[in-house]
Amino acid sequence: MGARLWLLVEYTGTWPSRLENFELPQEISELVRRALERGIRPQLIRRPGRRTRQREQGIRVLVGYAAGERPWLASGVIAGPDDLDLDALVAGVVPESCILEDEPVFLVCTHAKRNACCARIGLPLARSLAEKLPDRVWETSHVGGDRYAANLVCLPHGIFYGSMSQAAALAAANAYRSGEVILDRFRGRAGIPEPLQAVEHFARAHTGERSVGAVAVESSRMDGDVTEAIVRCGDVRLQVVIEPSAFTAPCGTACAETITTYRLVSLDRLTPVRYATLALA
């Protein structure tokens, strides 16, 4: 979940197991290559249930900028890789070939060649969610965390959820459209190291804060495996200490033998510092 810059490319042909192997049509491979060179996360997407190649002219793309306090998403149809200015995306500027989207987009991982569970659980979830939110839902290639299938990603913020049921996915999508997150099955936000995602989760659970942009890690340090962080959560500042733990994946070795997770060691609310004003003589 490391990237905060996204390139989504619609491609209804066969998805390879790994995009970075470039086993795709030349123009799609070139877009993927350029994205990877710039630290942009490429994803293949297609509408739920669609398996035939699109006949429209051009390549439909969406670009997402999930960094900073004002993430955005833009879309366009390009003739080829040269028509998409990815350097503009890196700079936080909407490429000239794209226009801003005014609604979020929801990605459901259905990448069967990467992990069978993603297709088995993700496909029906994507179709169900698309019925409720037409034109806002896409199937997508591997997003990470196959063991948490079905995975849902909410863009432009890059909010990840795992182990989603159809009802839970709809609830999470509706919450996100209102600028909120739901803690149940919340995996974290893209671009933030895993320990700090866990810190954010514990801070939200303690305070009940649901606003997407209300939580931020102000500082952090590691001492061995232990992570200590100062977190702003709404109007509250917390000191959160966590350490890693592991447990067996629910579907066994088909996905992963162990899952790294985090245990809360301590959580303390920090008292605001009040400075005395010296009286003038």
Short mmCIF file of C-alpha atoms in Angstrom, two decimals:
data_model
loop_
_atom_site.label_atom_id
_atom_site.label_comp_id
_atom_site.label_asym_id
_atom_site.label_seq_id
_atom_site.Cartn_x
_atom_site.Cartn_y
_atom_site.Cartn_z
CA MET A 1 0.00 0.00 0.00
CA GLY A 2 2.96 2.27 -0.53
CA ALA A 3 1.90 4.58 -3.36
CA ARG A 4 0.03 7.86 -3.15
CA LEU A 5 0.11 8.46 -6.90
CA TRP A 6 -2.15 6.24 -9.01
CA LEU A 7 -2.59 5.39 -12.68
CA LEU A 8 -5.63 3.29 -13.54
CA VAL A 9 -5.73 1.92 -17.09
CA GLU A 10 -8.85 0.26 -18.47
CA TYR A 11 -7.95 -3.03 -20.10
CA THR A 12 -10.49 -5.81 -20.57
CA GLY A 13 -8.09 -8.31 -22.07
CA THR A 14 -6.32 -11.00 -20.05
CA TRP A 15 -4.45 -9.62 -17.06
CA PRO A 16 -0.96 -11.07 -16.48
CA SER A 17 -0.01 -12.25 -13.01
CA ARG A 18 2.36 -9.28 -12.59
CA LEU A 19 2.13 -5.93 -14.38
CA GLU A 20 5.85 -5.30 -13.99
CA ASN A 21 6.57 -8.22 -16.37
CA PHE A 22 5.04 -6.08 -19.17
CA GLU A 23 3.12 -9.00 -20.73
CA LEU A 24 0.53 -6.60 -22.13
CA PRO A 25 -0.16 -4.80 -25.41
CA GLN A 26 2.63 -2.36 -26.21
CA GLU A 27 0.76 0.85 -25.38
CA ILE A 28 -0.52 -0.51 -22.05
CA SER A 29 2.94 -1.84 -21.15
CA GLU A 30 4.47 1.56 -21.97
CA LEU A 31 2.02 3.33 -19.65
CA VAL A 32 2.82 0.84 -16.88
CA ARG A 33 6.57 1.27 -17.44
CA ARG A 34 6.40 5.07 -17.34
CA ALA A 35 4.30 4.96 -14.18
CA LEU A 36 6.71 2.64 -12.37
CA GLU A 37 9.69 4.81 -13.34
CA ARG A 38 8.02 7.79 -11.65
CA GLY A 39 6.90 6.05 -8.49
CA ILE A 40 3.27 5.97 -9.63
CA ARG A 41 1.20 2.91 -8.82
CA PRO A 42 -0.28 1.37 -12.02
CA GLN A 43 -3.49 -0.66 -11.89
CA LEU A 44 -5.46 -2.37 -14.64
CA ILE A 45 -9.21 -1.83 -14.33
CA ARG A 46 -12.40 -3.01 -16.03
CA ARG A 47 -16.10 -2.67 -15.41
CA PRO A 48 -17.58 -5.48 -13.27
CA GLY A 49 -18.73 -8.41 -15.35
CA ARG A 50 -17.10 -7.23 -18.59
CA ARG A 51 -14.64 -9.63 -20.19
CA THR A 52 -14.51 -8.63 -23.86
CA ARG A 53 -12.05 -6.12 -25.26
CA GLN A 54 -13.38 -2.56 -25.48
CA ARG A 55 -14.01 -1.31 -29.02
CA GLU A 56 -13.89 2.42 -28.33
CA GLN A 57 -11.03 4.48 -29.68
CA GLY A 58 -8.26 5.33 -27.28
CA ILE A 59 -7.35 4.18 -23.78
CA ARG A 60 -9.45 5.19 -20.80
CA VAL A 61 -7.31 6.25 -17.82
CA LEU A 62 -7.81 7.67 -14.37
CA VAL A 63 -5.04 9.37 -12.41
CA GLY A 64 -5.14 9.91 -8.66
CA TYR A 65 -3.14 12.20 -6.40
CA ALA A 66 -3.56 10.94 -2.83
CA ALA A 67 -0.81 13.04 -1.23
CA GLY A 68 -1.47 16.04 0.99
CA GLU A 69 -4.72 17.29 2.46
CA ARG A 70 -6.61 17.73 -0.84
CA PRO A 71 -6.43 14.49 -2.86
CA TRP A 72 -7.97 14.47 -6.31
CA LEU A 73 -8.94 12.12 -9.11
CA ALA A 74 -9.09 12.87 -12.84
CA SER A 75 -10.03 10.87 -15.93
CA GLY A 76 -9.58 10.97 -19.68
CA VAL A 77 -9.37 8.97 -22.90
CA ILE A 78 -5.95 9.14 -24.54
CA ALA A 79 -4.73 8.06 -27.98
CA GLY A 80 -1.51 6.62 -26.56
CA PRO A 81 1.14 6.94 -23.83
CA ASP A 82 2.52 10.20 -25.23
CA ASP A 83 -0.83 11.90 -24.58
CA LEU A 84 -0.66 11.45 -20.80
CA ASP A 85 1.66 13.76 -18.86
CA LEU A 86 2.63 11.66 -15.85
CA ASP A 87 5.20 14.22 -14.76
CA ALA A 88 2.29 16.60 -14.14
CA LEU A 89 0.73 13.99 -11.85
CA VAL A 90 4.00 13.69 -9.91
CA ALA A 91 3.94 17.47 -9.45
CA GLY A 92 0.36 17.33 -8.17
CA VAL A 93 -1.11 18.90 -11.33
CA VAL A 94 -3.98 17.46 -13.38
CA PRO A 95 -2.62 16.33 -16.79
CA GLU A 96 -4.01 18.36 -19.71
CA SER A 97 -5.60 15.26 -21.24
CA CYS A 98 -7.71 14.63 -18.10
CA ILE A 99 -10.53 16.37 -16.27
CA LEU A 100 -11.25 16.31 -12.55
CA GLU A 101 -13.78 13.82 -11.22
CA ASP A 102 -16.34 15.06 -8.70
CA GLU A 103 -17.17 11.62 -7.28
CA PRO A 104 -14.90 8.98 -5.69
CA VAL A 105 -14.00 5.70 -7.35
CA PHE A 106 -14.07 2.27 -5.72
CA LEU A 107 -11.71 -0.54 -6.72
CA VAL A 108 -12.33 -4.21 -5.92
CA CYS A 109 -9.42 -6.59 -6.49
CA THR A 110 -10.49 -9.50 -8.75
CA HIS A 111 -7.03 -10.54 -9.98
CA ALA A 112 -7.42 -14.30 -10.32
CA LYS A 113 -3.96 -14.92 -11.78
CA ARG A 114 -2.40 -13.32 -8.70
CA ASN A 115 -4.64 -15.02 -6.14
CA ALA A 116 -7.70 -17.21 -6.61
CA CYS A 117 -9.39 -15.83 -3.49
CA CYS A 118 -9.48 -12.34 -5.00
CA ALA A 119 -11.56 -13.57 -7.93
CA ARG A 120 -13.72 -15.98 -5.95
CA ILE A 121 -14.70 -13.40 -3.34
CA GLY A 122 -14.03 -10.16 -5.20
CA LEU A 123 -16.05 -10.78 -8.38
CA PRO A 124 -19.49 -11.06 -6.74
CA LEU A 125 -18.68 -8.14 -4.44
CA ALA A 126 -17.70 -5.90 -7.37
CA ARG A 127 -20.88 -6.74 -9.27
CA SER A 128 -23.05 -6.16 -6.22
CA LEU A 129 -21.42 -2.82 -5.39
CA ALA A 130 -21.66 -1.68 -9.03
CA GLU A 131 -25.42 -2.21 -8.95
CA LYS A 132 -25.66 0.27 -6.08
CA LEU A 133 -23.05 2.73 -7.38
CA PRO A 134 -23.18 2.64 -11.19
CA ASP A 135 -20.09 3.95 -13.02
CA ARG A 136 -18.13 4.39 -9.79
CA VAL A 137 -16.94 0.80 -9.29
CA TRP A 138 -14.14 -1.01 -11.12
CA GLU A 139 -12.57 -4.42 -10.90
CA THR A 140 -8.82 -4.00 -10.51
CA SER A 141 -5.57 -5.91 -10.64
CA HIS A 142 -3.57 -6.82 -7.52
CA VAL A 143 -3.74 -4.24 -4.72
CA GLY A 144 -1.84 -6.21 -2.06
CA GLY A 145 -3.05 -8.13 0.94
CA ASP A 146 -4.58 -11.09 -0.93
CA ARG A 147 -5.10 -12.75 2.45
CA TYR A 148 -7.65 -10.02 3.21
CA ALA A 149 -9.82 -10.72 0.13
CA ALA A 150 -12.13 -9.20 -0.79
CA ASN A 151 -10.18 -5.93 -0.85
CA LEU A 152 -11.76 -2.53 -1.45
CA VAL A 153 -9.84 0.67 -2.25
CA CYS A 154 -11.49 4.10 -2.05
CA LEU A 155 -9.92 6.78 -4.24
CA PRO A 156 -8.67 9.49 -4.27
CA HIS A 157 -7.58 9.15 -0.61
CA GLY A 158 -6.35 5.56 -1.05
CA ILE A 159 -8.37 4.14 1.83
CA PHE A 160 -8.03 0.33 2.04
CA TYR A 161 -10.53 -2.15 3.48
CA GLY A 162 -10.15 -5.93 3.69
CA SER A 163 -12.24 -9.05 4.24
CA MET A 164 -15.26 -7.24 2.88
CA SER A 165 -18.76 -8.62 2.60
CA GLN A 166 -21.21 -7.04 0.17
CA ALA A 167 -22.99 -5.20 2.97
CA ALA A 168 -19.74 -4.01 4.54
CA ALA A 169 -18.45 -2.75 1.17
CA LEU A 170 -21.59 -0.72 0.54
CA ALA A 171 -21.42 0.75 4.05
CA ALA A 172 -17.75 1.68 3.60
CA ALA A 173 -18.39 3.22 0.18
CA ASN A 174 -21.31 5.30 1.44
CA ALA A 175 -19.28 6.46 4.44
CA TYR A 176 -16.40 7.50 2.19
CA ARG A 177 -18.75 9.49 -0.02
CA SER A 178 -19.65 11.41 3.15
CA GLY A 179 -15.98 11.99 4.02
CA GLU A 180 -15.76 9.29 6.68
CA VAL A 181 -14.14 5.93 7.31
CA ILE A 182 -15.59 2.88 9.04
CA LEU A 183 -13.20 1.19 11.44
CA ASP A 184 -14.61 -2.29 10.89
CA ARG A 185 -12.28 -3.98 8.35
CA PHE A 186 -10.32 -0.74 7.80
CA ARG A 187 -6.77 -1.59 6.64
CA GLY A 188 -5.34 1.91 6.46
CA ARG A 189 -4.41 4.61 3.96
CA ALA A 190 -2.01 4.11 1.05
CA GLY A 191 1.40 5.69 1.31
CA ILE A 192 1.70 5.35 5.08
CA PRO A 193 4.05 2.70 6.57
CA GLU A 194 2.22 -0.28 8.07
CA PRO A 195 3.09 0.50 11.71
CA LEU A 196 1.69 4.02 11.33
CA GLN A 197 -1.45 2.66 9.72
CA ALA A 198 -1.89 0.58 12.86
CA VAL A 199 -1.23 3.66 15.01
CA GLU A 200 -3.96 5.54 13.14
CA HIS A 201 -6.38 2.65 13.60
CA PHE A 202 -5.84 2.52 17.37
CA ALA A 203 -6.17 6.30 17.63
CA ARG A 204 -9.46 6.25 15.73
CA ALA A 205 -10.77 3.35 17.80
CA HIS A 206 -9.95 5.20 21.03
CA THR A 207 -11.49 8.53 20.05
CA GLY A 208 -14.25 7.41 17.70
CA GLU A 209 -12.94 9.85 15.06
CA ARG A 210 -14.30 8.93 11.61
CA SER A 211 -13.48 11.92 9.42
CA VAL A 212 -11.11 10.91 6.61
CA GLY A 213 -8.72 13.83 7.08
CA ALA A 214 -8.91 14.30 10.84
CA VAL A 215 -6.08 11.94 11.84
CA ALA A 216 -2.38 12.59 11.22
CA VAL A 217 0.84 11.17 12.66
CA GLU A 218 2.90 14.19 13.77
CA SER A 219 6.05 12.28 14.69
CA SER A 220 7.23 8.71 15.24
CA ARG A 221 10.29 6.70 16.23
CA MET A 222 11.21 3.03 16.33
CA ASP A 223 13.06 1.20 19.09
CA GLY A 224 13.66 -2.29 17.75
CA ASP A 225 10.23 -3.64 16.83
CA VAL A 226 8.37 -1.11 18.96
CA THR A 227 6.91 1.98 17.29
CA GLU A 228 6.02 5.08 19.29
CA ALA A 229 4.06 7.88 17.64
CA ILE A 230 2.40 11.18 18.45
CA VAL A 231 -0.96 11.37 16.68
CA ARG A 232 -3.34 14.25 16.15
CA CYS A 233 -6.89 12.94 16.15
CA GLY A 234 -9.33 15.81 15.68
CA ASP A 235 -8.64 18.19 18.56
CA VAL A 236 -6.89 15.49 20.61
CA ARG A 237 -3.20 14.50 20.64
CA LEU A 238 -2.24 10.97 21.63
CA GLN A 239 0.93 9.04 22.34
CA VAL A 240 0.52 5.56 20.85
CA VAL A 241 2.95 2.67 21.29
CA ILE A 242 2.57 -0.56 19.29
CA GLU A 243 4.54 -3.71 18.52
CA PRO A 244 4.16 -6.38 15.81
CA SER A 245 2.50 -9.73 16.25
CA ALA A 246 1.49 -12.47 13.83
CA PHE A 247 -1.25 -15.02 13.35
CA THR A 248 -2.12 -17.73 10.85
CA ALA A 249 -3.93 -16.61 7.71
CA PRO A 250 -7.63 -17.61 7.77
CA CYS A 251 -7.40 -19.45 4.43
CA GLY A 252 -4.14 -21.21 5.26
CA THR A 253 -1.06 -21.40 3.09
CA ALA A 254 -3.01 -20.69 -0.11
CA CYS A 255 -2.53 -16.97 0.61
CA ALA A 256 0.16 -16.65 3.27
CA GLU A 257 1.42 -18.59 6.23
CA THR A 258 1.43 -15.69 8.63
CA ILE A 259 -0.06 -12.22 8.76
CA THR A 260 1.90 -9.40 10.35
CA THR A 261 -0.35 -7.30 12.52
CA TYR A 262 0.16 -5.00 15.49
CA ARG A 263 -0.66 -5.04 19.18
CA LEU A 264 -1.39 -1.92 21.19
CA VAL A 265 1.15 -1.54 23.98
CA SER A 266 -0.07 1.78 25.39
CA LEU A 267 -2.17 4.78 24.43
CA ASP A 268 -2.10 8.02 26.41
CA ARG A 269 -3.85 11.31 25.84
CA LEU A 270 -1.39 14.20 25.95
CA THR A 271 -2.18 17.21 28.08
CA PRO A 272 -2.04 20.49 26.12
CA VAL A 273 0.91 22.67 27.15
CA ARG A 274 -0.14 25.97 28.71
CA TYR A 275 2.41 28.75 28.80
CA ALA A 276 2.26 31.37 31.56
CA THR A 277 2.45 34.97 30.45
CA LEU A 278 4.91 37.04 32.46
CA ALA A 279 3.47 40.29 33.80
CA LEU A 280 5.22 43.37 32.50
CA ALA A 281 6.79 45.55 35.18
#
